[in-house]
mmCIF file of C-alpha atoms and ligand atoms in Angstrom:
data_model
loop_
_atom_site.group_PDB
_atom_site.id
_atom_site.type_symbol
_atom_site.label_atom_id
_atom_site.label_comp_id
_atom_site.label_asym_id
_atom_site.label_seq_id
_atom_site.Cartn_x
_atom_site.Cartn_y
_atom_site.Cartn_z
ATOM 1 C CA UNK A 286 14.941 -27.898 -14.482
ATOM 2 C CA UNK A 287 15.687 -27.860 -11.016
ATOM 3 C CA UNK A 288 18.239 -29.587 -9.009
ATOM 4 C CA UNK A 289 17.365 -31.561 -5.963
ATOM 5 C CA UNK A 290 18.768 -34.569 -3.722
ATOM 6 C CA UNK A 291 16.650 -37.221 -2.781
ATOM 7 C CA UNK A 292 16.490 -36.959 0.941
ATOM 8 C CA UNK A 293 13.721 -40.016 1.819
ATOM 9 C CA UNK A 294 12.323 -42.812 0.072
ATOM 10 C CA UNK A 295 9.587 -44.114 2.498
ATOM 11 C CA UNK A 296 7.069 -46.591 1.595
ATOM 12 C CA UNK A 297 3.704 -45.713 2.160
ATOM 13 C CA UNK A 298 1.254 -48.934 1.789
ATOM 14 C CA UNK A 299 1.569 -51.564 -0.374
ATOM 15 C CA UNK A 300 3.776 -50.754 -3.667
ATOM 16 C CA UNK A 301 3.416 -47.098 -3.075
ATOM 17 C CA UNK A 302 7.012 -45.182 -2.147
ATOM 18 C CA UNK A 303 7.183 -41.484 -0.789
ATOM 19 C CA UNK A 304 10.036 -39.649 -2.220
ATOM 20 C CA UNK A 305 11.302 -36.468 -0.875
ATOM 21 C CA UNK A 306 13.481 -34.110 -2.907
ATOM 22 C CA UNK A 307 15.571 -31.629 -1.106
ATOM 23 C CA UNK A 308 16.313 -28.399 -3.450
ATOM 24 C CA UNK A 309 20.110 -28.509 -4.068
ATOM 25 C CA UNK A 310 20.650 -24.694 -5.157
ATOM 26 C CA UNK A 311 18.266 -23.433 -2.506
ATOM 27 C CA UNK A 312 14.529 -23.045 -2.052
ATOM 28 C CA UNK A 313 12.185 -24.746 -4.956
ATOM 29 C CA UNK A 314 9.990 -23.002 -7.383
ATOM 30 C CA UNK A 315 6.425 -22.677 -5.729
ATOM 31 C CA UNK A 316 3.453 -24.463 -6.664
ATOM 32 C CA UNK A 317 0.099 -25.004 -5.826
ATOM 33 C CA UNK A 318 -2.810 -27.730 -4.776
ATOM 34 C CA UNK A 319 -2.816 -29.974 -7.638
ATOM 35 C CA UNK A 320 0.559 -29.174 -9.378
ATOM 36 C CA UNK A 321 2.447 -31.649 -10.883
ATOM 37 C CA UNK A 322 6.523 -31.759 -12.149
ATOM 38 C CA UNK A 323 8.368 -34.083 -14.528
ATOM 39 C CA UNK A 324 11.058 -36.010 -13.108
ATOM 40 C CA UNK A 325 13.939 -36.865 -14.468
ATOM 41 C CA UNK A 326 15.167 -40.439 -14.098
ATOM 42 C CA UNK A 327 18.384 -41.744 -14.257
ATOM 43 C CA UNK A 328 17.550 -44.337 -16.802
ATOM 44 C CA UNK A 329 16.352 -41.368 -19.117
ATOM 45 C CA UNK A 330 13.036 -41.401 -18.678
ATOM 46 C CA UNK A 331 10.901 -38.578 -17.753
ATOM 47 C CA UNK A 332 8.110 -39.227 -15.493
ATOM 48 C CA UNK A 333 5.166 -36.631 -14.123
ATOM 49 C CA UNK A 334 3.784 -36.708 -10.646
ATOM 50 C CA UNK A 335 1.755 -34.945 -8.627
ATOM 51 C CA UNK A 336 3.033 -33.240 -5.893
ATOM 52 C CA UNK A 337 1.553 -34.250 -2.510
ATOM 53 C CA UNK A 338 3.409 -32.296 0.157
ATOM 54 C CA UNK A 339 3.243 -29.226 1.796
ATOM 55 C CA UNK A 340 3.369 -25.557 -0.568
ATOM 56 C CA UNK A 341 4.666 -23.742 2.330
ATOM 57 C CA UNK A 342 7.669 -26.119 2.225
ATOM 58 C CA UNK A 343 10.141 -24.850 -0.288
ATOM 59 C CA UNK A 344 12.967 -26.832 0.496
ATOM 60 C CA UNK A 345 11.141 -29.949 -0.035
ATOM 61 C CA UNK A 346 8.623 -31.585 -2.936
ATOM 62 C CA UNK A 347 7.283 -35.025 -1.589
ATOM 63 C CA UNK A 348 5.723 -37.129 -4.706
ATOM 64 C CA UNK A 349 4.294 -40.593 -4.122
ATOM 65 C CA UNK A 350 4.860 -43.565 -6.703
ATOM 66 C CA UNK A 351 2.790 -46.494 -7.065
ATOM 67 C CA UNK A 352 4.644 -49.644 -8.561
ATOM 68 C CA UNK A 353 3.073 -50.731 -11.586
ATOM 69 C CA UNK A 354 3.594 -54.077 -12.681
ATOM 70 C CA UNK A 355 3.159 -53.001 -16.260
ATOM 71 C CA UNK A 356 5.416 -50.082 -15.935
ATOM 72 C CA UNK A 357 7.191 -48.670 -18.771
ATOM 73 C CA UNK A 358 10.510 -48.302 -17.153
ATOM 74 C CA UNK A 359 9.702 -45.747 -14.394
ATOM 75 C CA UNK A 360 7.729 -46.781 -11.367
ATOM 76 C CA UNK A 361 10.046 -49.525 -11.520
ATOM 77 C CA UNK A 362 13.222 -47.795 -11.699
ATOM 78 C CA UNK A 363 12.038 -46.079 -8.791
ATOM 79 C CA UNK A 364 11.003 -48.857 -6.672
ATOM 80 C CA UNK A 365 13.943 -51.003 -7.525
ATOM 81 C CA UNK A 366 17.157 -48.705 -7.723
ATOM 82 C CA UNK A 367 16.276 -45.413 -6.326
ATOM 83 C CA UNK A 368 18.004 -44.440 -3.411
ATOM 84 C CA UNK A 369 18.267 -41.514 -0.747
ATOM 85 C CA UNK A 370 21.325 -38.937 -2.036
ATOM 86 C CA UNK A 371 20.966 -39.247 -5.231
ATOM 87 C CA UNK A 372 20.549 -36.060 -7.572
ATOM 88 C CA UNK A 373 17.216 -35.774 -9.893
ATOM 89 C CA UNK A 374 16.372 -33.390 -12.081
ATOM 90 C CA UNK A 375 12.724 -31.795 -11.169
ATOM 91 C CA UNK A 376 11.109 -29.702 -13.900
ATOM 92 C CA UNK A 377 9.137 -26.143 -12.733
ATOM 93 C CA UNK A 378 5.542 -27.168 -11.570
ATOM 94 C CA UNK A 379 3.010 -26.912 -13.763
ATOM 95 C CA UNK A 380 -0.573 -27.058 -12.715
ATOM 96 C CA UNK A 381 -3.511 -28.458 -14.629
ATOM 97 C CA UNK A 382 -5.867 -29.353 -12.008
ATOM 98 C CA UNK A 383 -6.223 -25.832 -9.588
ATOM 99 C CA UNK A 384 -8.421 -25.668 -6.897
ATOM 100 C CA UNK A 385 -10.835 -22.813 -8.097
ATOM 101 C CA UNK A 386 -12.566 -21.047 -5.405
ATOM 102 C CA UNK A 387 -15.966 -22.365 -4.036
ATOM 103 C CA UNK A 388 -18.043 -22.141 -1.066
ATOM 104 C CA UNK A 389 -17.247 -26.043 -0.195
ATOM 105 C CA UNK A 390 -15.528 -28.692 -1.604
ATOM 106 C CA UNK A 391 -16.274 -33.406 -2.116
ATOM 107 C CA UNK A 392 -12.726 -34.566 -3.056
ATOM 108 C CA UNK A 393 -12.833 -38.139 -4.881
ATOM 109 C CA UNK A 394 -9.396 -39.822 -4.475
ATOM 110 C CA UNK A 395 -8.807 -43.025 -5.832
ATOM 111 C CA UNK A 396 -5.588 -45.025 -5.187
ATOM 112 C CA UNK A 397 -2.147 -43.088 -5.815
ATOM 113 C CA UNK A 398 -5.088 -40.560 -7.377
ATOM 114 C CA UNK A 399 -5.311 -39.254 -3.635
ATOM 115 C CA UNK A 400 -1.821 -37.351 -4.530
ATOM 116 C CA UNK A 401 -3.205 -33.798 -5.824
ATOM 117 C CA UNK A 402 -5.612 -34.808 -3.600
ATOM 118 C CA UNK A 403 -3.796 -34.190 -0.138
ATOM 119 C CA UNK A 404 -2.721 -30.392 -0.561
ATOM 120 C CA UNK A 405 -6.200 -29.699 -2.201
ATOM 121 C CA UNK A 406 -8.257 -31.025 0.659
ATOM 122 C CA UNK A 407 -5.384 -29.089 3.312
ATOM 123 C CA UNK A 408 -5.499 -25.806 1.410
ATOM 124 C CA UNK A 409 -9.598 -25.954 1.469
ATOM 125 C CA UNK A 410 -10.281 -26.341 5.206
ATOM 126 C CA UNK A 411 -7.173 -23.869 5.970
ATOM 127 C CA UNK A 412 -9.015 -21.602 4.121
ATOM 128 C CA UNK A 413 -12.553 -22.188 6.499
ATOM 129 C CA UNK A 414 -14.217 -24.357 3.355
ATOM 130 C CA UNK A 415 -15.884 -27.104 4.387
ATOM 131 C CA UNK A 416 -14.897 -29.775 2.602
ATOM 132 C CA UNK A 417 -15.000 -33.945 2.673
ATOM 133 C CA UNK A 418 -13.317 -36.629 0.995
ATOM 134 C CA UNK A 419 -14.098 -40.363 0.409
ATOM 135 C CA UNK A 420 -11.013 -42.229 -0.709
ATOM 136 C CA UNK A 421 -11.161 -45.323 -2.066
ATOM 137 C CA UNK A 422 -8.486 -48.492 -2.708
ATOM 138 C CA UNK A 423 -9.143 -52.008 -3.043
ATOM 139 C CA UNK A 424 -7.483 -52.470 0.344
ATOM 140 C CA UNK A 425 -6.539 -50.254 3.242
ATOM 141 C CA UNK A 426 -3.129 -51.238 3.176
ATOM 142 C CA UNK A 427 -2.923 -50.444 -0.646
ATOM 143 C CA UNK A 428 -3.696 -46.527 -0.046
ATOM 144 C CA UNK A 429 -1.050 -44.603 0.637
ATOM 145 C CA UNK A 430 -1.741 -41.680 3.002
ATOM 146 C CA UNK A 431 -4.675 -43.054 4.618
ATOM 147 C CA UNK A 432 -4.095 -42.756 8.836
ATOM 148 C CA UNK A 433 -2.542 -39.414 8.173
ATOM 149 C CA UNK A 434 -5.563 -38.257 6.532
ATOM 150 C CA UNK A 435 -7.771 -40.553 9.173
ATOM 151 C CA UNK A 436 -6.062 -38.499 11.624
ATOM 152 C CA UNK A 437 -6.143 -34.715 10.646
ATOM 153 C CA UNK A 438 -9.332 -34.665 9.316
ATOM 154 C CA UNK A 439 -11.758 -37.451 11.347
ATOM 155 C CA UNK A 440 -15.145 -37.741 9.933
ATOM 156 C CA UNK A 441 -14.266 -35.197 6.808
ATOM 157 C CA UNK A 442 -12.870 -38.453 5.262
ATOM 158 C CA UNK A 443 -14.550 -41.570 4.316
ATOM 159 C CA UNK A 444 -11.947 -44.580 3.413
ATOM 160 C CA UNK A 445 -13.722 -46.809 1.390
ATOM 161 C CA UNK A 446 -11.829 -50.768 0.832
ATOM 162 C CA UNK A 447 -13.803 -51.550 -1.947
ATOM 163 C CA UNK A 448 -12.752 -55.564 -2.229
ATOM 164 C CA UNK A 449 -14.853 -55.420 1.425
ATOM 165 C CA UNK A 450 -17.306 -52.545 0.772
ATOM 166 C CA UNK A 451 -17.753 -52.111 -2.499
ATOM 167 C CA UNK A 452 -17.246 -48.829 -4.939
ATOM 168 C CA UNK A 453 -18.130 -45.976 -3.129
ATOM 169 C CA UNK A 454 -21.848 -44.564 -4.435
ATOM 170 C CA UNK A 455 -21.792 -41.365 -6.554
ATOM 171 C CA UNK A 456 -24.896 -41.232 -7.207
ATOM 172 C CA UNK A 457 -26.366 -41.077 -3.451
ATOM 173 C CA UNK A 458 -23.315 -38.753 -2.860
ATOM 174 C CA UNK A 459 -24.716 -36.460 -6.104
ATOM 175 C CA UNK A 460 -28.136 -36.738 -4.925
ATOM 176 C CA UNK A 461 -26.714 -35.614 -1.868
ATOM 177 C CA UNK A 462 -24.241 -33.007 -2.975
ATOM 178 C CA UNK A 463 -25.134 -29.012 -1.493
ATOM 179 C CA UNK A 464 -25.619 -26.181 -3.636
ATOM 180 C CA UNK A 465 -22.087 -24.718 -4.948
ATOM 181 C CA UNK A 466 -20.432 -27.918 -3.882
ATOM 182 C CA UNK A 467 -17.079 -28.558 -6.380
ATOM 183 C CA UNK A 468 -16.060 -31.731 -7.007
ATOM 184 C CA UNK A 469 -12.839 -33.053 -7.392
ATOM 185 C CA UNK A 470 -11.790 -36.219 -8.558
ATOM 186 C CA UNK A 471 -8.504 -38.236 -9.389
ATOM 187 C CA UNK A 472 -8.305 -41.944 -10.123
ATOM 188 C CA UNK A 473 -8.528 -44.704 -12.482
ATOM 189 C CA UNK A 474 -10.056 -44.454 -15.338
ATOM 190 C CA UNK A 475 -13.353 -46.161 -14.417
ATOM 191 C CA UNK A 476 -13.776 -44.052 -11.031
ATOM 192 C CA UNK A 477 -13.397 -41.087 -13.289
ATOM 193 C CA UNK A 478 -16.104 -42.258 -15.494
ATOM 194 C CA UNK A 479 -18.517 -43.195 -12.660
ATOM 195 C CA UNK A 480 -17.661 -39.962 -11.310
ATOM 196 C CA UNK A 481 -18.721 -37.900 -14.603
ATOM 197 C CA UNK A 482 -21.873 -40.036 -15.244
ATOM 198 C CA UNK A 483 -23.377 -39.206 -11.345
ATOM 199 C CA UNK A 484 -21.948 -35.294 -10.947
ATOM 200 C CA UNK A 485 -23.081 -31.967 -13.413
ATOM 201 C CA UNK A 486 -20.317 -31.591 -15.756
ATOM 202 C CA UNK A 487 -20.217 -27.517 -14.059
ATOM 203 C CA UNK A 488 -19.816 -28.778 -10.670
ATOM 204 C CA UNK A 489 -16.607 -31.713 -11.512
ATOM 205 C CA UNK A 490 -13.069 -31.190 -12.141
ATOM 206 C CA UNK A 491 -11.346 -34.156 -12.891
ATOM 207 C CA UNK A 492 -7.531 -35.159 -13.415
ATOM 208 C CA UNK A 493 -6.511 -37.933 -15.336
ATOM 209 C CA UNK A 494 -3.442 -39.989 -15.526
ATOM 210 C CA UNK A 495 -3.787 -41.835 -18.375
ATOM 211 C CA UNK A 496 -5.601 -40.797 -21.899
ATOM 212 C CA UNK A 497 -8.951 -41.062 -22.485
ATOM 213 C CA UNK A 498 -10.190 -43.189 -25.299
ATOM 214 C CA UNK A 499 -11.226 -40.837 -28.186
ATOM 215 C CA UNK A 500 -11.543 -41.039 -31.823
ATOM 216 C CA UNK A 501 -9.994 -38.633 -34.161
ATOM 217 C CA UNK A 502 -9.873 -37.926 -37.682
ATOM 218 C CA UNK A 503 -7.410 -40.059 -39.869
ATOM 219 C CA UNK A 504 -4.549 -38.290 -39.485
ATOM 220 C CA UNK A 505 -2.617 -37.017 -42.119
ATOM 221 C CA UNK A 506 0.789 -35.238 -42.910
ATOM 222 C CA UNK A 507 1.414 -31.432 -42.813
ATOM 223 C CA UNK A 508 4.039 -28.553 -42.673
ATOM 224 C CA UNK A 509 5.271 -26.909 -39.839
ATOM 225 C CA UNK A 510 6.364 -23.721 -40.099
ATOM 226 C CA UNK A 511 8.942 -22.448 -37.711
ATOM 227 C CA UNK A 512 8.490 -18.380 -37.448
ATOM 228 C CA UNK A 513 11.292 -17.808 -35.479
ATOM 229 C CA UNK A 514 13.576 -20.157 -37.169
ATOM 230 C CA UNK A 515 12.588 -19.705 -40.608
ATOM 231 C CA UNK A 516 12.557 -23.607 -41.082
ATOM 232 C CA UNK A 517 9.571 -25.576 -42.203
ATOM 233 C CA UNK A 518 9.204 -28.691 -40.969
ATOM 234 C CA UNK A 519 6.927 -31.770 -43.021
ATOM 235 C CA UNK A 520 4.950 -33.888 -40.249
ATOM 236 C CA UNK A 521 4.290 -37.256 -41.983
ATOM 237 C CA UNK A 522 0.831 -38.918 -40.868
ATOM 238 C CA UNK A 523 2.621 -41.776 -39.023
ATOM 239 C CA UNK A 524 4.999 -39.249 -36.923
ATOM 240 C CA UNK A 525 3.926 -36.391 -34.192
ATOM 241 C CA UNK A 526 4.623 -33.301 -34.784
ATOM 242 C CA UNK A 527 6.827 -33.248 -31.377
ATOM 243 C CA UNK A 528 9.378 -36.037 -33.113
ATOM 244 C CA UNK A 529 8.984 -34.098 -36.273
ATOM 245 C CA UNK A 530 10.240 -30.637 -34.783
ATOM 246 C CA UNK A 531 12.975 -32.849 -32.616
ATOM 247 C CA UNK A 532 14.182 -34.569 -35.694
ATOM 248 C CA UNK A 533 14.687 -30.939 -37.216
ATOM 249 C CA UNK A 534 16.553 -29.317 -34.680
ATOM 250 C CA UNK A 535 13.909 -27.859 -32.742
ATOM 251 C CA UNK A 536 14.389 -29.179 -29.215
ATOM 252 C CA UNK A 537 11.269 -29.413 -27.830
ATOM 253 C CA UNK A 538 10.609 -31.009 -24.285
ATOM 254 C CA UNK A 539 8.582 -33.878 -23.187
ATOM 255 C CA UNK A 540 7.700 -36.139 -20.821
ATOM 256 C CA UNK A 541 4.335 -38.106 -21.254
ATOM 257 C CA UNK A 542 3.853 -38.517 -24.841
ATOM 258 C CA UNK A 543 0.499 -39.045 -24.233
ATOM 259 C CA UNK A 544 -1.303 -35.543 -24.385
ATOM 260 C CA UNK A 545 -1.848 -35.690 -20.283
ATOM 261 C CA UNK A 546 1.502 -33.904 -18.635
ATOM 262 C CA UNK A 547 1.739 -30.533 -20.526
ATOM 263 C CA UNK A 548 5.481 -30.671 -21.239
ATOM 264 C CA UNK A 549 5.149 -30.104 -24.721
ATOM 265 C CA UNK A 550 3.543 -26.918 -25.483
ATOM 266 C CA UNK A 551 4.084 -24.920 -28.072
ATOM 267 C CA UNK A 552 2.734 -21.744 -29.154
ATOM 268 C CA UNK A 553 0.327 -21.469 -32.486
ATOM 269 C CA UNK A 554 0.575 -18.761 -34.802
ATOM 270 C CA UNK A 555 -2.068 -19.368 -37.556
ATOM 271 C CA UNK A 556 -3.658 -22.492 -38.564
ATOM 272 C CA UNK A 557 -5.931 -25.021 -37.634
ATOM 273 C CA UNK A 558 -5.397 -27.605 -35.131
ATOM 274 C CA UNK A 559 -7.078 -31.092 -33.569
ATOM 275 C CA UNK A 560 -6.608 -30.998 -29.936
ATOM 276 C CA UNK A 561 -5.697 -34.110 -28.666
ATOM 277 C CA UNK A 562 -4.707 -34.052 -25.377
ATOM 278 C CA UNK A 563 -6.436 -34.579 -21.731
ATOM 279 C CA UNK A 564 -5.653 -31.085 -20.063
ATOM 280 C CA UNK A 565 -7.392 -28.608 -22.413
ATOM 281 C CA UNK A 566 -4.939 -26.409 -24.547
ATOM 282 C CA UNK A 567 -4.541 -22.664 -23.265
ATOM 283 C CA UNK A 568 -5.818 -20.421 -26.641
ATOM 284 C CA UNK A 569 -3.511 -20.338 -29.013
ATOM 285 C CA UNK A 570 -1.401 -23.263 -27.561
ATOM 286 C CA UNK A 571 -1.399 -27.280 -28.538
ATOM 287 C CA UNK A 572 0.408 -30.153 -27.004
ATOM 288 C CA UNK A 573 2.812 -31.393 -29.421
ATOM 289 C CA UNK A 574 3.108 -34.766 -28.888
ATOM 290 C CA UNK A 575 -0.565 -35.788 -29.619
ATOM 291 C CA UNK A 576 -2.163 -32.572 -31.423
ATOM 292 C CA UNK A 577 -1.631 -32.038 -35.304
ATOM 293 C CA UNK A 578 -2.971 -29.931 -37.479
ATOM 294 C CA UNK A 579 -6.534 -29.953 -39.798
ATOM 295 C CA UNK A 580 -5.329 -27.496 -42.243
ATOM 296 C CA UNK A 581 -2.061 -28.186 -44.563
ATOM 297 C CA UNK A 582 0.040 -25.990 -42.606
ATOM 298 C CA UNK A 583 0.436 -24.702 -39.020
ATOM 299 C CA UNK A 584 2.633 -21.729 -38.229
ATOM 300 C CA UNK A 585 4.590 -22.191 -34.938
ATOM 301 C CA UNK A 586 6.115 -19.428 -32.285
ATOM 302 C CA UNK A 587 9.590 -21.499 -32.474
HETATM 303 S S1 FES B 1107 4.663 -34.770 -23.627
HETATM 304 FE FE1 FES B 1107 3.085 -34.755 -22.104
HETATM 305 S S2 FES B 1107 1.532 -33.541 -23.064
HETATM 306 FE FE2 FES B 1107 3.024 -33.796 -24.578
#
């Protein structure tokens, strides 16, 4: 964890704050287009964003934060008690969603999705890519972000209100699209599956914030054993095997829960395991907190 003081909460459209952290012990750990960190609330929840500001600034991380009226304790926090000077815990960044390289780049932002967004489309046309964006919201004064990005980049970006214009069309963009065009997209769930029924799955990258629907195999209990430790653990088919290792000693961290931020990783030794999660397990990695095991017993690096 890192230590920073939050130096600005500005609000940025309608239910959407800017925070900026200031590093307390010095500069902040670097991080690239499309990195995310947990932060640590004061109400003792764990929360991942995206971070949306500059990477050549390491004194600062700016995240954005929409209010969500079915929020589980965060956004709201946030919105309601969070204010300038106070201390937060910031995890390292981790990155799930890089900007590979490519000869140009369509960026698909929708809502607070336009977060990883920001220092993707930046980083692209520093680096002489061309590269476009159409950003979409139900209203313009729901999307955070949108005159800055009116104003750096002109015509490159396409704000779309959708209540007024409609959803934005993929499929003329696809039809459209130039050869060794990547495609980037972060939003709501629906966006993201409009997005992966118009574009080639080669040519899309796609972030999500929330899990996709999927159907797994009943699951069922196993044994966990701890290499390092020498302690086996029994994972009962109604518990994860994060709360499992937790409940034995083994403090692992977390922040999600829901197989999307990445916190949880743990290394696999030998065994067979059902990947559950949204960001695609390194080899010889799974996400704790959603992933268990097909075979009776997993061995862990813990
Ligand atoms: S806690 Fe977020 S992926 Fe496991």
């Amino acid at each position: 964890m890192q230590r920073t003081l939050l130096d600005r909460i500005d609000q940025v459209a309608d239910d959407v704050v800017s925070l900026a952290l200031r590093g307390a012990d010095g500069p902040l750990a670097p991080w690239e287009p499309g990195a995310h960190v947990d932060l640590a609330l004061p109400n003792w929840l764990t929360r991942q964003y995206s971070l949306c500001g500059d990477p050549a600034d390491r004194a600062t991380y700016r995240v954005a934060v929409r209010y969500d009226p079915l929020s589980r304790g965060g956004s709201e926090y946030i919105h309601r008690f969070l204010r300038p000077g106070r201390p937060l815990d910031v995890s390292l960044p981790r990155n799930h969603f890089p900007l590979l390289p490519a000869p140009r780049y369509l960026f698909l932002a929708g809502g607070i999705g336009i977060t990883p967004v920001l220092p993707m489309l930046r980083a692209a046309t520093a680096a002489g890519r061309p590269a476009s964006l159409v950003y979409a919201g139900p209203s313009a004064a729901t999307m955070p972000f949108a005159d800055e990005l009116r104003s750096a980049y002109g015509d490159a970006v396409r704000i779309v209100a959708t209540r007024q214009h409609g959803r934005p069309d993929f499929g003329t963009l696809a039809a459209g699209l130039e050869p060794g065009t990547l495609v980037y997209c972060c939003g709501p769930a629906s966006m993201l599956a409009a997005a992966e029924a118009a574009f080639p799955a080669g040519q899309l990258r796609t972030e999500r914030f929330q899990p996709a629907p999927k159907v797994f195999a009943p699951a069922t209990a196993f044994e966990a054993a701890c290499a390092r430790s020498g302690r086996t653990v029994q994972v009962d088919a109604d518990e994860s095997l994060l709360d499992a290792l937790n409940h034995a000693g083994h403090s692992v961290p977390s922040g999600c829960r829901e197989g999307v931020c990445g916190s949880c990783e743990v290394t696999v030794l030998d065994g067979e395991v059902e990947h559950r999660d949204d960001i695609g397990a390194p080899e010889g990695r799974m996400f704790a907190c959603v992933s268990r095991a097909l075979s009776p017993r997993l061995v862990l690096d813990l």
